[in-house]
Coordinates of C-alpha atoms in Angstrom, one line a residue:
M9 CA 0.4 0.0 0.2
N10 CA 1.8 3.1 -1.0
P11 CA 2.2 5.4 2.0
V12 CA -0.2 8.8 2.5
M13 CA 1.8 11.9 0.6
D14 CA 1.8 15.4 2.0
V15 CA 0.8 16.7 -1.4
I16 CA 0.1 15.3 -5.2
I17 CA 1.0 17.5 -7.6
I18 CA -1.1 16.5 -11.3
G19 CA 1.1 18.2 -13.9
G20 CA 5.0 18.0 -14.7
G21 CA 5.1 21.8 -16.8
P22 CA 7.1 24.0 -15.8
I23 CA 4.9 25.8 -12.7
G24 CA 3.8 21.7 -11.6
L25 CA 7.8 21.1 -11.4
A26 CA 8.3 24.9 -9.5
C27 CA 5.7 24.0 -6.7
A28 CA 7.7 20.2 -6.5
L29 CA 11.3 22.0 -6.2
E30 CA 9.1 24.5 -2.6
A31 CA 8.1 21.1 -1.6
K32 CA 11.4 19.5 -2.2
R33 CA 12.7 22.2 0.1
N34 CA 10.5 22.3 2.6
K35 CA 11.0 18.2 3.3
L36 CA 7.5 17.6 2.0
H37 CA 6.5 14.5 0.5
Y38 CA 5.2 14.5 -2.4
L39 CA 5.0 13.5 -5.9
V40 CA 4.4 15.1 -9.5
I41 CA 1.9 13.0 -11.8
E42 CA 2.1 14.5 -15.8
K43 CA 0.1 12.5 -18.3
G44 CA 2.5 12.7 -21.0
P45 CA 6.2 13.3 -21.3
L46 CA 8.6 15.5 -19.6
V47 CA 7.8 19.4 -19.8
N48 CA 4.4 17.5 -22.7
S49 CA 3.0 21.7 -23.5
L50 CA 5.9 22.5 -24.5
Y51 CA 6.8 18.9 -26.0
N52 CA 4.4 19.2 -28.4
Y53 CA 4.8 23.2 -29.1
P54 CA 6.6 24.0 -33.0
D55 CA 9.9 22.1 -33.4
N56 CA 11.2 25.5 -34.2
M57 CA 9.0 28.0 -31.7
T58 CA 11.7 31.1 -30.5
F59 CA 9.6 32.4 -26.7
F60 CA 8.9 35.4 -26.3
S61 CA 9.6 36.1 -22.8
T62 CA 13.5 36.2 -22.3
S63 CA 15.1 32.6 -20.2
E64 CA 15.2 35.0 -16.9
K65 CA 11.4 35.1 -17.0
L66 CA 10.9 31.5 -17.5
E67 CA 13.1 29.7 -14.8
I68 CA 12.2 28.1 -11.4
G69 CA 13.6 27.7 -8.6
G70 CA 15.6 30.7 -9.0
V71 CA 17.7 27.6 -11.2
P72 CA 20.0 30.1 -14.2
F73 CA 18.4 29.1 -17.4
V74 CA 21.0 30.0 -20.1
S75 CA 20.2 30.1 -23.6
N76 CA 22.4 31.2 -27.0
N77 CA 19.7 34.7 -27.2
I78 CA 17.7 36.6 -25.7
K79 CA 14.6 34.8 -26.1
P80 CA 15.5 31.2 -26.0
T81 CA 13.9 28.3 -28.5
R82 CA 11.8 25.0 -27.4
N83 CA 14.5 22.8 -27.8
E84 CA 16.5 25.0 -24.9
S85 CA 13.5 25.0 -22.4
L86 CA 13.1 21.8 -23.1
E87 CA 16.5 21.0 -21.9
Y88 CA 16.6 23.2 -19.3
Y89 CA 13.3 22.2 -17.3
R90 CA 15.1 18.2 -17.9
R91 CA 18.4 19.1 -16.5
V92 CA 16.5 21.1 -13.2
T93 CA 14.1 17.4 -12.7
V94 CA 17.5 15.5 -12.9
A95 CA 19.6 18.2 -11.4
N96 CA 16.9 18.1 -8.4
E97 CA 16.0 14.8 -8.2
L98 CA 11.9 15.4 -8.8
K99 CA 10.0 12.9 -8.3
L100 CA 7.5 12.3 -10.4
H101 CA 5.8 9.6 -12.4
L102 CA 5.5 10.3 -16.3
F103 CA 2.8 8.8 -18.7
E104 CA 1.0 8.1 -16.0
E105 CA -3.0 9.6 -16.4
V106 CA -5.1 10.8 -13.3
K107 CA -8.7 9.1 -13.6
T108 CA -11.0 10.4 -10.2
L109 CA -9.3 12.0 -7.2
V110 CA -12.1 11.8 -4.5
K111 CA -12.3 13.2 -1.2
E112 CA -13.1 11.3 2.7
N113 CA -11.5 11.9 6.1
G114 CA -10.1 14.8 5.4
Q115 CA -7.1 13.0 2.7
F116 CA -7.9 12.8 -1.2
T117 CA -7.7 8.9 -3.3
I118 CA -5.3 9.4 -6.5
Q119 CA -6.6 7.1 -8.9
T120 CA -4.5 6.9 -12.3
T121 CA -4.1 4.9 -15.2
K122 CA -1.7 2.6 -13.8
T123 CA -2.1 2.9 -9.2
N124 CA -3.5 5.0 -6.3
Y125 CA -2.9 7.5 -4.5
T126 CA -3.2 8.8 -0.8
A127 CA -2.5 12.9 -0.6
R128 CA -3.4 14.6 2.4
N129 CA -2.8 17.5 -0.3
V130 CA -3.2 18.3 -4.3
I131 CA -2.2 20.5 -6.3
M132 CA -3.5 21.3 -10.1
A133 CA -1.2 22.1 -12.6
T134 CA -2.4 20.9 -15.2
G135 CA -2.2 23.7 -18.2
F136 CA -4.6 24.9 -21.0
Y137 CA -2.7 22.8 -24.4
D138 CA -4.6 19.1 -24.2
L139 CA -8.2 20.7 -24.9
P140 CA -8.3 22.1 -28.6
F141 CA -10.7 24.4 -29.8
L142 CA -12.6 22.8 -32.1
L143 CA -13.5 24.3 -35.8
N144 CA -17.0 22.0 -35.2
V145 CA -17.6 21.7 -39.4
P146 CA -18.3 18.6 -41.3
G147 CA -14.8 17.4 -42.4
E148 CA -13.0 18.6 -39.5
D149 CA -12.5 14.8 -38.0
L150 CA -10.5 13.9 -41.3
P151 CA -6.9 12.9 -41.4
K152 CA -5.7 16.0 -43.3
V153 CA -7.4 18.1 -40.2
T154 CA -4.9 19.0 -37.5
H155 CA -5.1 20.9 -34.0
Y156 CA -0.7 20.4 -33.8
Y157 CA 1.9 21.8 -35.6
K158 CA 5.4 20.5 -34.9
D159 CA 7.1 21.0 -38.9
P160 CA 6.7 22.8 -41.7
H161 CA 9.6 20.1 -44.5
F162 CA 6.2 17.6 -44.1
Y163 CA 3.8 20.3 -45.7
A164 CA 7.0 20.9 -48.8
F165 CA 5.0 21.4 -51.8
Q166 CA 1.4 21.0 -51.0
K167 CA -1.8 23.1 -51.1
V168 CA -1.8 24.0 -47.2
L169 CA -4.6 25.9 -45.5
V170 CA -4.0 27.3 -42.0
V171 CA -7.0 28.5 -39.6
G172 CA -6.0 31.4 -37.1
A173 CA -4.2 34.3 -36.5
S174 CA -2.3 33.6 -33.4
N175 CA 1.2 33.4 -32.9
S176 CA 1.0 29.5 -33.2
A177 CA -0.7 29.8 -36.7
V178 CA 1.1 32.6 -37.8
D179 CA 4.3 30.6 -37.6
A180 CA 2.8 27.4 -39.2
A181 CA 2.0 30.0 -42.0
L182 CA 5.6 31.2 -42.3
E183 CA 7.3 28.0 -41.6
T184 CA 5.1 25.5 -44.1
F185 CA 5.4 28.6 -46.7
R186 CA 8.9 29.0 -46.4
K187 CA 9.2 25.1 -47.3
G188 CA 7.6 25.7 -50.5
A189 CA 3.9 24.5 -50.1
D190 CA 1.4 27.0 -50.9
V191 CA 0.0 28.2 -47.9
T192 CA -3.9 30.4 -47.4
I193 CA -4.6 31.7 -44.6
V194 CA -8.0 31.8 -42.9
V195 CA -8.8 34.7 -40.6
R196 CA -12.2 35.4 -38.2
E197 CA -11.1 39.2 -37.1
K198 CA -10.7 41.8 -39.5
E199 CA -6.6 41.4 -39.9
I200 CA -3.9 39.4 -37.7
G201 CA -3.9 39.4 -33.9
E202 CA -2.5 41.8 -31.7
R203 CA -0.7 39.7 -30.1
V204 CA 1.5 38.1 -32.1
K205 CA 5.4 38.2 -31.4
Y206 CA 6.8 41.6 -32.4
W207 CA 9.1 40.6 -34.7
V208 CA 7.1 38.2 -37.0
R209 CA 4.3 40.0 -37.3
P210 CA 5.5 42.6 -40.4
D211 CA 6.5 39.2 -42.0
I212 CA 3.4 38.1 -42.5
V213 CA 1.6 41.6 -43.0
N214 CA 4.3 41.5 -45.7
R215 CA 3.8 38.0 -47.2
I216 CA 0.4 38.7 -47.1
S217 CA 0.4 42.6 -48.6
E218 CA 2.7 40.8 -51.5
G219 CA 0.5 37.5 -52.2
S220 CA 2.6 34.8 -51.0
I221 CA 0.7 33.1 -49.0
K222 CA -3.2 34.1 -49.5
A223 CA -5.5 35.6 -46.4
F224 CA -9.1 35.0 -46.0
F225 CA -9.8 38.1 -43.1
N226 CA -13.4 38.2 -42.0
S227 CA -13.8 34.2 -43.0
T228 CA -14.2 31.4 -41.1
V229 CA -14.2 27.3 -42.6
A230 CA -17.7 26.2 -43.3
S231 CA -16.7 22.4 -44.6
I232 CA -13.6 20.1 -45.1
H233 CA -13.9 18.1 -47.7
E234 CA -10.6 15.1 -48.9
K235 CA -9.6 17.9 -51.8
T236 CA -10.9 21.1 -51.0
V237 CA -12.2 23.5 -47.9
D238 CA -15.4 26.0 -48.3
I239 CA -14.7 29.2 -47.0
S240 CA -17.3 31.2 -45.9
T241 CA -16.2 35.6 -46.9
P242 CA -17.7 38.4 -47.0
E243 CA -18.4 37.7 -50.8
G244 CA -19.8 34.6 -50.3
L245 CA -18.7 30.9 -49.8
I246 CA -15.4 29.9 -51.2
T247 CA -14.0 26.9 -52.1
I248 CA -10.3 26.4 -52.9
D249 CA -8.3 23.2 -52.8
N250 CA -6.4 22.2 -50.1
D251 CA -4.3 19.2 -48.7
W252 CA -3.7 19.9 -45.5
V253 CA -5.7 21.4 -42.7
I254 CA -3.6 23.3 -39.5
A255 CA -6.5 24.6 -37.8
M256 CA -4.0 26.6 -34.5
T257 CA -8.0 27.9 -32.8
G258 CA -6.4 27.9 -29.6
Y259 CA -6.8 25.5 -26.3
Q260 CA -8.2 25.4 -23.2
P261 CA -7.7 24.1 -20.1
N262 CA -9.8 20.8 -18.5
L263 CA -12.4 22.5 -16.2
A264 CA -14.8 19.4 -16.8
F265 CA -12.3 17.4 -14.8
L266 CA -12.2 20.6 -11.7
E267 CA -15.9 20.7 -12.1
R268 CA -15.7 16.9 -11.5
I269 CA -14.0 16.8 -7.8
G270 CA -16.4 19.9 -7.0
V271 CA -14.4 23.0 -7.7
E272 CA -16.6 25.6 -8.5
L273 CA -16.0 28.1 -11.3
S274 CA -17.1 31.2 -12.9
D275 CA -20.8 31.8 -14.4
D276 CA -19.5 33.7 -16.9
T277 CA -18.2 32.7 -20.0
I278 CA -14.4 32.9 -18.2
R279 CA -15.1 30.0 -16.2
K280 CA -12.6 31.4 -13.3
P281 CA -12.1 28.8 -10.8
N282 CA -13.0 29.6 -7.1
Y283 CA -9.7 29.6 -5.3
N284 CA -7.7 31.9 -2.3
A285 CA -5.6 34.4 -4.5
D286 CA -3.1 34.5 -1.4
T287 CA -2.8 30.5 -0.6
H288 CA -4.5 29.9 -4.1
E289 CA -6.6 26.6 -2.4
S290 CA -9.8 26.5 -4.2
N291 CA -13.0 26.0 -2.5
I292 CA -11.8 22.3 -1.1
K293 CA -9.5 22.7 0.7
G294 CA -6.4 21.3 0.6
I295 CA -6.9 21.6 -3.5
Y296 CA -4.6 24.5 -4.2
L297 CA -4.8 25.6 -8.0
A298 CA -1.2 26.5 -10.0
G299 CA -0.2 28.1 -13.7
V300 CA -2.8 29.2 -16.1
I301 CA -5.7 26.7 -14.8
C302 CA -6.5 29.9 -12.4
G303 CA -7.8 32.0 -14.9
G304 CA -10.7 29.1 -16.7
M305 CA -10.8 30.4 -19.9
N306 CA -9.4 33.3 -20.1
T307 CA -5.7 31.3 -21.1
H308 CA -3.6 34.8 -21.8
S309 CA -3.9 36.3 -19.0
L310 CA -1.1 33.7 -17.1
F311 CA 2.6 32.1 -18.3
I312 CA 5.7 30.5 -17.0
E313 CA 6.9 34.2 -16.0
N314 CA 3.5 35.4 -13.6
S315 CA 3.0 31.4 -12.8
R316 CA 6.2 30.9 -11.3
E317 CA 5.3 32.6 -7.6
H318 CA 2.4 30.1 -7.2
A319 CA 4.1 27.5 -5.8
V320 CA 5.8 29.7 -3.2
K321 CA 2.2 31.2 -1.8
I322 CA 0.9 26.9 -2.1
I323 CA 4.0 25.0 0.3
D324 CA 4.4 27.9 2.1
N325 CA 0.0 26.9 2.8
I326 CA 0.7 23.6 3.4
V327 CA 3.6 24.1 5.9
S328 CA 1.5 26.7 7.5
N329 CA -1.3 23.9 8.5
Q330 CA 0.5 21.1 9.0
G331 CA 2.6 22.5 11.5
C332 CA 5.6 22.0 9.5

């Protein structure tokens, strides 16, 4: 039988690892459970991605992050968080998904795809990258449609439709274009988003202006077919030839899981979880929220750089409550 732990941390991303570092420093009996690889969300970022934040703003636990340039790449961040994990001998179980979480007699029973655990406290640091927003149009389930983008070479000399105007969409459009793809971008708004990285936005705007990348603004995908895509535009329905659809429509946190375990959510469209801003403890005593999930559907309000402090607040509160 597994011993009762002081804290189970669900989610092995940067904030989950930051919580683990604080738990270890305070000599708590802890474990990180991650359903994918280490820092799963970052692993699923595009291979050539460069962060908007500088390396020092991505640091956790006071461990320096040294990168080749001011703004680190995806590969540098993977190496950094792996080295932090190894150097600190953090305890974690990867490729193990939490299925249920139940509180009984002041303790939590956590059932995963591999075993059961018991803990006095639980930290939810599950991020928001696992559940894409769907287009909800006919043909979205075709094999040619993806909500994740990794490498541009795959799309060389193909007709590619990119949906969205975020950083991810713009990166996919520019990179596949430069590998020889015939790229069309569909944007619901009237222009490329203002949140796009400032050194990238002029590039995509210029490529659209010169016609190298075709763009439909104030438009949406109506339906997807084996060899074509129908687009609803201000001028009416347009059909274009197509081989692949990269739908970079954004992602959402798993708020349904929070609801199932009893965490209260706001009634508005943000659906922000109920938690104490000073301690990050939810309405359920012993369940804490860390990282992006604290913002509910407002996933643009919290990042690694302004969520790192959550770990200190949470562990300080757990230690105080346990009288450690």
